[in-house]
Structures are given as C-alpha cells and as structure tokens.
Short mmCIF file of C-alpha atoms in Angstrom, two decimals:
data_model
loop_
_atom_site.label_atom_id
_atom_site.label_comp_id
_atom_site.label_asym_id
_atom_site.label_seq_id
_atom_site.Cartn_x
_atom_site.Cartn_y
_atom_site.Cartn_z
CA UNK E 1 122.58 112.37 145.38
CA UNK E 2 123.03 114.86 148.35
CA UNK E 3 125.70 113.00 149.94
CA UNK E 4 127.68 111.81 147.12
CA UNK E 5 127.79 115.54 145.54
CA UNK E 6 128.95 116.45 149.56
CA UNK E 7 131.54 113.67 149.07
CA UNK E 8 132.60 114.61 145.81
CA UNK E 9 133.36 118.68 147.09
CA UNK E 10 135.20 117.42 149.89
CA UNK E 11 137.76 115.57 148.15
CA UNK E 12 137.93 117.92 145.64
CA UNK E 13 139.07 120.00 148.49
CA UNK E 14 141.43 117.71 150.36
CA UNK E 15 143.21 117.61 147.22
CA UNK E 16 143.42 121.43 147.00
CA UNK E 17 144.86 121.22 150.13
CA UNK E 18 147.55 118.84 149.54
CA UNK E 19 148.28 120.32 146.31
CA UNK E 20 149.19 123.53 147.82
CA UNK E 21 150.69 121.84 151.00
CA UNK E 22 153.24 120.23 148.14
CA UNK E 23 153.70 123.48 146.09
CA UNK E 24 151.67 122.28 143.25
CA UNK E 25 149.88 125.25 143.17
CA UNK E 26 149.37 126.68 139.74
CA UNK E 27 150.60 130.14 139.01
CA UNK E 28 148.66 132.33 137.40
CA UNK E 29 149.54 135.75 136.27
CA UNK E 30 146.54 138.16 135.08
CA UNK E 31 147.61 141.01 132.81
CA UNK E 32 148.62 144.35 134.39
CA UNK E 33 146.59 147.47 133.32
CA UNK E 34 147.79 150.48 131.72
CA UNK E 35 147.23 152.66 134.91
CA UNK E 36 148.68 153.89 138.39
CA UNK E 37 146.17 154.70 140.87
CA UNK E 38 145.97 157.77 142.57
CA UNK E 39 144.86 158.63 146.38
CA UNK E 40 141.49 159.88 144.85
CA UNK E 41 140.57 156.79 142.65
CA UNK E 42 137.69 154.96 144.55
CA UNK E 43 138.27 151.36 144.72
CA UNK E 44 135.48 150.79 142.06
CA UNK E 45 137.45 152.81 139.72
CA UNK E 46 140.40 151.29 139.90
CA UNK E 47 138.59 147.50 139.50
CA UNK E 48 137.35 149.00 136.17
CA UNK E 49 140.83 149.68 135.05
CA UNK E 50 141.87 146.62 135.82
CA UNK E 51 138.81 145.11 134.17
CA UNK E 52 139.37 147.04 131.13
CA UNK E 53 143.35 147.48 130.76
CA UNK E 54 143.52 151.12 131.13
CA UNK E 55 141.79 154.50 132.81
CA UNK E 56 139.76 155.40 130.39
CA UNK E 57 136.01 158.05 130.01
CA UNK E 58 133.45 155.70 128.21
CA UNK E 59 134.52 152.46 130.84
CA UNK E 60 133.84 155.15 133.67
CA UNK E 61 130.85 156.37 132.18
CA UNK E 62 129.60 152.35 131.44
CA UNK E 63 130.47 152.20 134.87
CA UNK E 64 128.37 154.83 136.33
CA UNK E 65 125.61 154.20 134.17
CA UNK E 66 125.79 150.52 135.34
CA UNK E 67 125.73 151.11 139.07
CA UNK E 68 122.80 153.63 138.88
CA UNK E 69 121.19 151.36 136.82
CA UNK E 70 121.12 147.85 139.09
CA UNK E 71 120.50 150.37 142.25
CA UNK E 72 117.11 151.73 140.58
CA UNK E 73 116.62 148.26 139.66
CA UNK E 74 117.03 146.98 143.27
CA UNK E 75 118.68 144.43 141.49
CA UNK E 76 121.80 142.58 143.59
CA UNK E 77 123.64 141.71 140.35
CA UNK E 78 125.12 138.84 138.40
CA UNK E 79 122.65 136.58 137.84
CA UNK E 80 119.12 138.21 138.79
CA UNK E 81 118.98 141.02 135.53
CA UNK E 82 119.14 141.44 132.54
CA UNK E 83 121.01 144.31 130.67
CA UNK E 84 120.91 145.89 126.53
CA UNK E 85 123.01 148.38 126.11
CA UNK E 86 121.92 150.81 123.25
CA UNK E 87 124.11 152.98 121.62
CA UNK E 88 126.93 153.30 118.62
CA UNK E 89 129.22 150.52 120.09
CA UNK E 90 130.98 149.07 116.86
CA UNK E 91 134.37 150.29 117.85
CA UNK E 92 136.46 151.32 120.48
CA UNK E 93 136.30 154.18 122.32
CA UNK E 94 132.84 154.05 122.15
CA UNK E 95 131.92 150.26 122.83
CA UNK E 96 134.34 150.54 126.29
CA UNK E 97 131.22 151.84 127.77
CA UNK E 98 130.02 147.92 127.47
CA UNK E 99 133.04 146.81 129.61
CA UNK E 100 131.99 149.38 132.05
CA UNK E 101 127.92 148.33 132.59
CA UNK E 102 129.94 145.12 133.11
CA UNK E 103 131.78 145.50 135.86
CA UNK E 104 128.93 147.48 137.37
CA UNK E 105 126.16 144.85 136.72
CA UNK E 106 127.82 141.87 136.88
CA UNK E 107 125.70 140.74 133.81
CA UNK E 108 128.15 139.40 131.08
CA UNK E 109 128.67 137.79 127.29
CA UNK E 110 129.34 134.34 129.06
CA UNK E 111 125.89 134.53 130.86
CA UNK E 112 123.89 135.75 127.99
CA UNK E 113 122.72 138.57 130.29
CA UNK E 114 124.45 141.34 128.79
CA UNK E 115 123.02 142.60 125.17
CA UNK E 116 123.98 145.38 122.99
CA UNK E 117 121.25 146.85 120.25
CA UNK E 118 122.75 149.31 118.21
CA UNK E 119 121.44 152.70 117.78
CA UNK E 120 121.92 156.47 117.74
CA UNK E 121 121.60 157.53 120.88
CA UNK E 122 123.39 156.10 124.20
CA UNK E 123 120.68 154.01 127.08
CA UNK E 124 121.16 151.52 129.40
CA UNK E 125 118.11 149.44 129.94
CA UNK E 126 117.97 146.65 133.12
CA UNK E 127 115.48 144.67 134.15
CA UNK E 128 115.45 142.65 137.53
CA UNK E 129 114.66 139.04 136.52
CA UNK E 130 112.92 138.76 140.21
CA UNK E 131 110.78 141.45 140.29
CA UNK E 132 110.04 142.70 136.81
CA UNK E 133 111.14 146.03 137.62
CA UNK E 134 113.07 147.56 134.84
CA UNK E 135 114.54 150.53 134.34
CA UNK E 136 116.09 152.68 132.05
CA UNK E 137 119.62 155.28 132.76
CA UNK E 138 120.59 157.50 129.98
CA UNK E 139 124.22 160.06 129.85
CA UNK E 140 123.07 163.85 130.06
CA UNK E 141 124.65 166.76 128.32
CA UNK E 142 127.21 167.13 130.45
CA UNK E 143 128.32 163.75 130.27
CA UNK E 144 127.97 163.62 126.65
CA UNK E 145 130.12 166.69 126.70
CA UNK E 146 133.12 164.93 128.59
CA UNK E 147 133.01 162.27 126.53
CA UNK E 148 133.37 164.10 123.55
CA UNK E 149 135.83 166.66 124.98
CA UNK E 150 138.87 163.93 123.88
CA UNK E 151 138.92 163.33 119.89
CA UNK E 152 141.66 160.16 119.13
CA UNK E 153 143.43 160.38 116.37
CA UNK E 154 142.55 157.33 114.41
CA UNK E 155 143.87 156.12 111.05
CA UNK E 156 141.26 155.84 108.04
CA UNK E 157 140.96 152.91 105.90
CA UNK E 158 143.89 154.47 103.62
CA UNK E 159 146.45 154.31 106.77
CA UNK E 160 145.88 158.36 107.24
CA UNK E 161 144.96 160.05 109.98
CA UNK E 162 141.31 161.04 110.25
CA UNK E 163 140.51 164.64 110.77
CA UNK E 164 139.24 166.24 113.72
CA UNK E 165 136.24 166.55 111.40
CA UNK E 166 135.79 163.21 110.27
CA UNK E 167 135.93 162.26 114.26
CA UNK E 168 133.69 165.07 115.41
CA UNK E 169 130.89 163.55 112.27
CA UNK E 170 131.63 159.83 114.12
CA UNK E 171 130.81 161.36 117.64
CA UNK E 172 127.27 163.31 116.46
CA UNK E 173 124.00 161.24 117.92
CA UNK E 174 121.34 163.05 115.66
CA UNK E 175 117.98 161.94 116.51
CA UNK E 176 115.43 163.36 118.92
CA UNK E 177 114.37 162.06 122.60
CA UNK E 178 111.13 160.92 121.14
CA UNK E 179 113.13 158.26 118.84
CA UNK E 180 115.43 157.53 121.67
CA UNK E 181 112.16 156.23 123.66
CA UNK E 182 110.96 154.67 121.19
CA UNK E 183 114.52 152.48 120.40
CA UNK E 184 114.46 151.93 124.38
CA UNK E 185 111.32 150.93 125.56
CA UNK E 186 111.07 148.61 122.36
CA UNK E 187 111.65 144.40 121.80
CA UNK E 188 115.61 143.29 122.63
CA UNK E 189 117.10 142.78 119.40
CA UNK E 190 120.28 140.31 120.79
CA UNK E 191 122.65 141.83 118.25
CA UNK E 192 125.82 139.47 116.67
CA UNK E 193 128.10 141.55 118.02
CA UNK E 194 127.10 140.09 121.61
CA UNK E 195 129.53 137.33 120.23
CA UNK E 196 132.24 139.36 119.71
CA UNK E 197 135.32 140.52 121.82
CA UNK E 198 136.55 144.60 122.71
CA UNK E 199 139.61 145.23 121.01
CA UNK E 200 141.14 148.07 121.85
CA UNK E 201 142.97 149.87 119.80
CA UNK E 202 145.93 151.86 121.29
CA UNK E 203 145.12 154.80 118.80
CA UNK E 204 141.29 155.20 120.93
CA UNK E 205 142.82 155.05 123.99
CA UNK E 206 146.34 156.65 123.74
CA UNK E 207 148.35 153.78 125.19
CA UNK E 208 152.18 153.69 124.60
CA UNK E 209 153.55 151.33 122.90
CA UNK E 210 156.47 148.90 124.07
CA UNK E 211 159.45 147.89 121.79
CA UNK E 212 161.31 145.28 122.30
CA UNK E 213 165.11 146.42 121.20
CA UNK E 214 167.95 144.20 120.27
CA UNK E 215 170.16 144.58 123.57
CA UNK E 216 166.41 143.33 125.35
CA UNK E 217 165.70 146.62 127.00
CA UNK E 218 161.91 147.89 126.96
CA UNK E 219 162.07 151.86 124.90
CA UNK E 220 158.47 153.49 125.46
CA UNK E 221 158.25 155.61 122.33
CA UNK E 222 156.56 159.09 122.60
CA UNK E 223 154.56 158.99 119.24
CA UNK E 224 153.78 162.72 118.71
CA UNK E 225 150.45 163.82 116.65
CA UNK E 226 150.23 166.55 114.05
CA UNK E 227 149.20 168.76 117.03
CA UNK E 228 152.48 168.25 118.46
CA UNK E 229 151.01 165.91 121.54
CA UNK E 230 152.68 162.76 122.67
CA UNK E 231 150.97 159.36 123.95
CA UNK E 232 151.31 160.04 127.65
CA UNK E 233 150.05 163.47 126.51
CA UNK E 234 146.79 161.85 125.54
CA UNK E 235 146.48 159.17 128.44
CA UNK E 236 147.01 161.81 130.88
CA UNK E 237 143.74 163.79 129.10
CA UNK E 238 142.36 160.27 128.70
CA UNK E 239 142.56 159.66 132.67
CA UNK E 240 141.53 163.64 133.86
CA UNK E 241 138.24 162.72 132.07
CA UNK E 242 138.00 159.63 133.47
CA UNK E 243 138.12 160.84 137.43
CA UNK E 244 136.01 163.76 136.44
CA UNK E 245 133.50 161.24 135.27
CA UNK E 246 134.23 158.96 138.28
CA UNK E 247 133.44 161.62 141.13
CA UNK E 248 130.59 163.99 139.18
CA UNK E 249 127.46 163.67 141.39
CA UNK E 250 125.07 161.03 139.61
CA UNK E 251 122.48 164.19 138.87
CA UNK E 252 124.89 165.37 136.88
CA UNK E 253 125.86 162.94 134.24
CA UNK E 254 123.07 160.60 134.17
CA UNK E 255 119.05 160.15 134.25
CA UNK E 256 116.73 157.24 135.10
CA UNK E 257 113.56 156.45 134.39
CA UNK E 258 111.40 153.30 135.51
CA UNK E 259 109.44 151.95 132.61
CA UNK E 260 106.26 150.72 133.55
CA UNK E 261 104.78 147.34 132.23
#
C-alpha cells in the first residue's frame, strides 16, 4: 500500500512537470482586494485584506483576537483546535470579525473547526485538540470603542437610510460580564449559520463601486451621504481604524483568560 501510494505521487508529479514544461499550466487568477498597502502594514495585515477583500476594523480585530488566542492556546494552528466565536455576527460589519479569527487560527467552515454561537457580547473561545488547554480572548473597552467609532450608513428594509440612531441601538451589547461567562464557558451550540457564506455589503464597508459605461471605460462614482462624505471618505476612516487596531499593544484591546476543566 506504501509503495503503490509512493508510485501513485510520483507520477502525479512527473506529469506536473511535463505539463508545465509544455505550457499546460492552468492560470488562475484570485480576486484583487480593495486595498493598497502602506510601509506600516505588517505582512499579517495585509494577508487579512487579501483574505477578506478589503482593510477593514472588525477583520483586524478577528485577527488580533485570533492570534492571541492560538498563542495562549499553544496551539500551532489549522488542524490541532478548535474555535466558537460568540458574538452578534448575523451581518456584515460585524460578522468580518469571523474572517479575521480565520486567518489567525487557521481553523475554518470547510474543516468544521470554526463555530459561531450567537450572543450579546463579543468572545473568542479555542481549545487545543492536543492538550485540552482552552482558552478564552475577549475585545476591551477600548477596542470596543474603535470599533464603534465608524457607524455605516445602511439602508432599512424600506430602501432608506438608517439613522445614526437606529445603528448606534444595532451596535449596544447590553448584558453584564457575569452573563458573558456564563454564554462562554458553556456547551458549543454549532449554529446554522456555520453553513453560510460573508457577504459583504459595500454599504458596511464603504467600498466604491465600479460602472461599467458604454464607451467600456471603468467611472468610480463618489456616492456622497447625507453628511456630505464620499465612499473613499469612509474607506479611508474604515482603514485608519483598521491600522490603529493592527499596531495597539495586545493589553490594550484584548483579554485572555484560561478556563480550567
């Protein structure tokens, strides 16, 4: 069995080999991400953009949480954990935070090692499949606070634009630390939405948007809001929180907490 599966991964590499050697190589083109790197982006940040499609403050936070997470875990990644992500993650800009933990655990939907359970307040829980050892990373004020700082101007059911009001009453996590423990250090409730996909929604995030025009030129638009700023307006606020996220000292935006058997 040894020697024909040896076999079997040679060939398949001979004919790699010739296939490239005879420009049969497939192209493939991945999708390029709404975002241009600065000098200061670490290279982990700039992964996550191109993970996610764009620069934006709850996939930077999902990433820090993520990476201080599988570090407390002594967990390599990948394969070896298992993640639940708790929080209000129905919609974007919120549920970015998921693709965030992703990049920084390597746990995913495909491996059925990455699990969100709703609830009110934002946690991270991961356990090292190895050891045992699981802990638990939660945002503190300060990162709630930058988080928060950005209100997008979504559209209600109706097709009108929600209030600052009805965004700020999305945003509020009203329940004490005592139920947050309790939600945490609870059973993992695999929710349905661990089936589903992130769509992003260009109102969230503040992308542009493209048009294609009759003479086939490319036109960004600047879409101004009712407080007179534009798209890039909003994706340059969008990326400022992002890189203050991305370079904050981890004392300062996050906790952790190893939960004992």
């Amino acid at each position: 069995m040894k020697a024909s599966t040896s076999i079997l991964a040679a060939s398949l590499a001979l004919a790699a080999v010739a296939a490239h050697a005879n420009g049969e190589e497939p192209t493939v083109r991945l999708p390029q991400p709404h975002y241009e790197p600065v000098t200061e982006d670490p290279a982990w940040l700039r992964f996550a953009a191109q993970f996610h499609g764009h620069l934006g403050p709850w996939a930077a936070a999902g990433t820090r949480l993520g990476a201080a997470a599988r570090e407390a875990a002594d967990a390599p990644g990948y394969f070896n954990l298992e993640v639940t992500c708790l929080g209000p993650f129905e919609a974007p800009p919120r549920s970015c935070l998921l693709d965030g933990v992703q990049v920084a655990t390597g746990a995913t939907w495909g491996k059925r090692n990455l699990h969100w359970q709703p609830a009110d307040r934002i946690a991270v829980r991961l356990r090292n499949t190895r050891s045992g050892k699981t802990v638990v990373v939660r945002p503190t004020e300060r990162l709630l606070a930058l988080l928060g700082s950005f209100e997008p101007r979504a559209k209600s059911a109706s097709g009108v634009p929600a209030t600052k009001a009805d965004n700020r009453n999305e945003n509020t996590q009203g329940h004490t630390e005592d139920h947050q423990h309790s939600e945490v250090n609870g059973h993992d409730h695999t929710h349905a939405h661990d089936h589903g996909h992130d769509h992003t929604h260009a109102h969230d995030h503040g992308h542009d948007h493209t048009h294609a025009h009759d003479h086939g030129h490319d036109e960004r638009h600047r879409h101004t809001s009712d407080d007179g700023t534009t798209a890039d307006d909003q994706t340059a606020l969008l990326e400022s929180i992002a890189r203050r996220i991305a370079l904050l000292p981890d004392d300062e935006i996050l906790s952790v907490e190893e939960v004992r058997p």
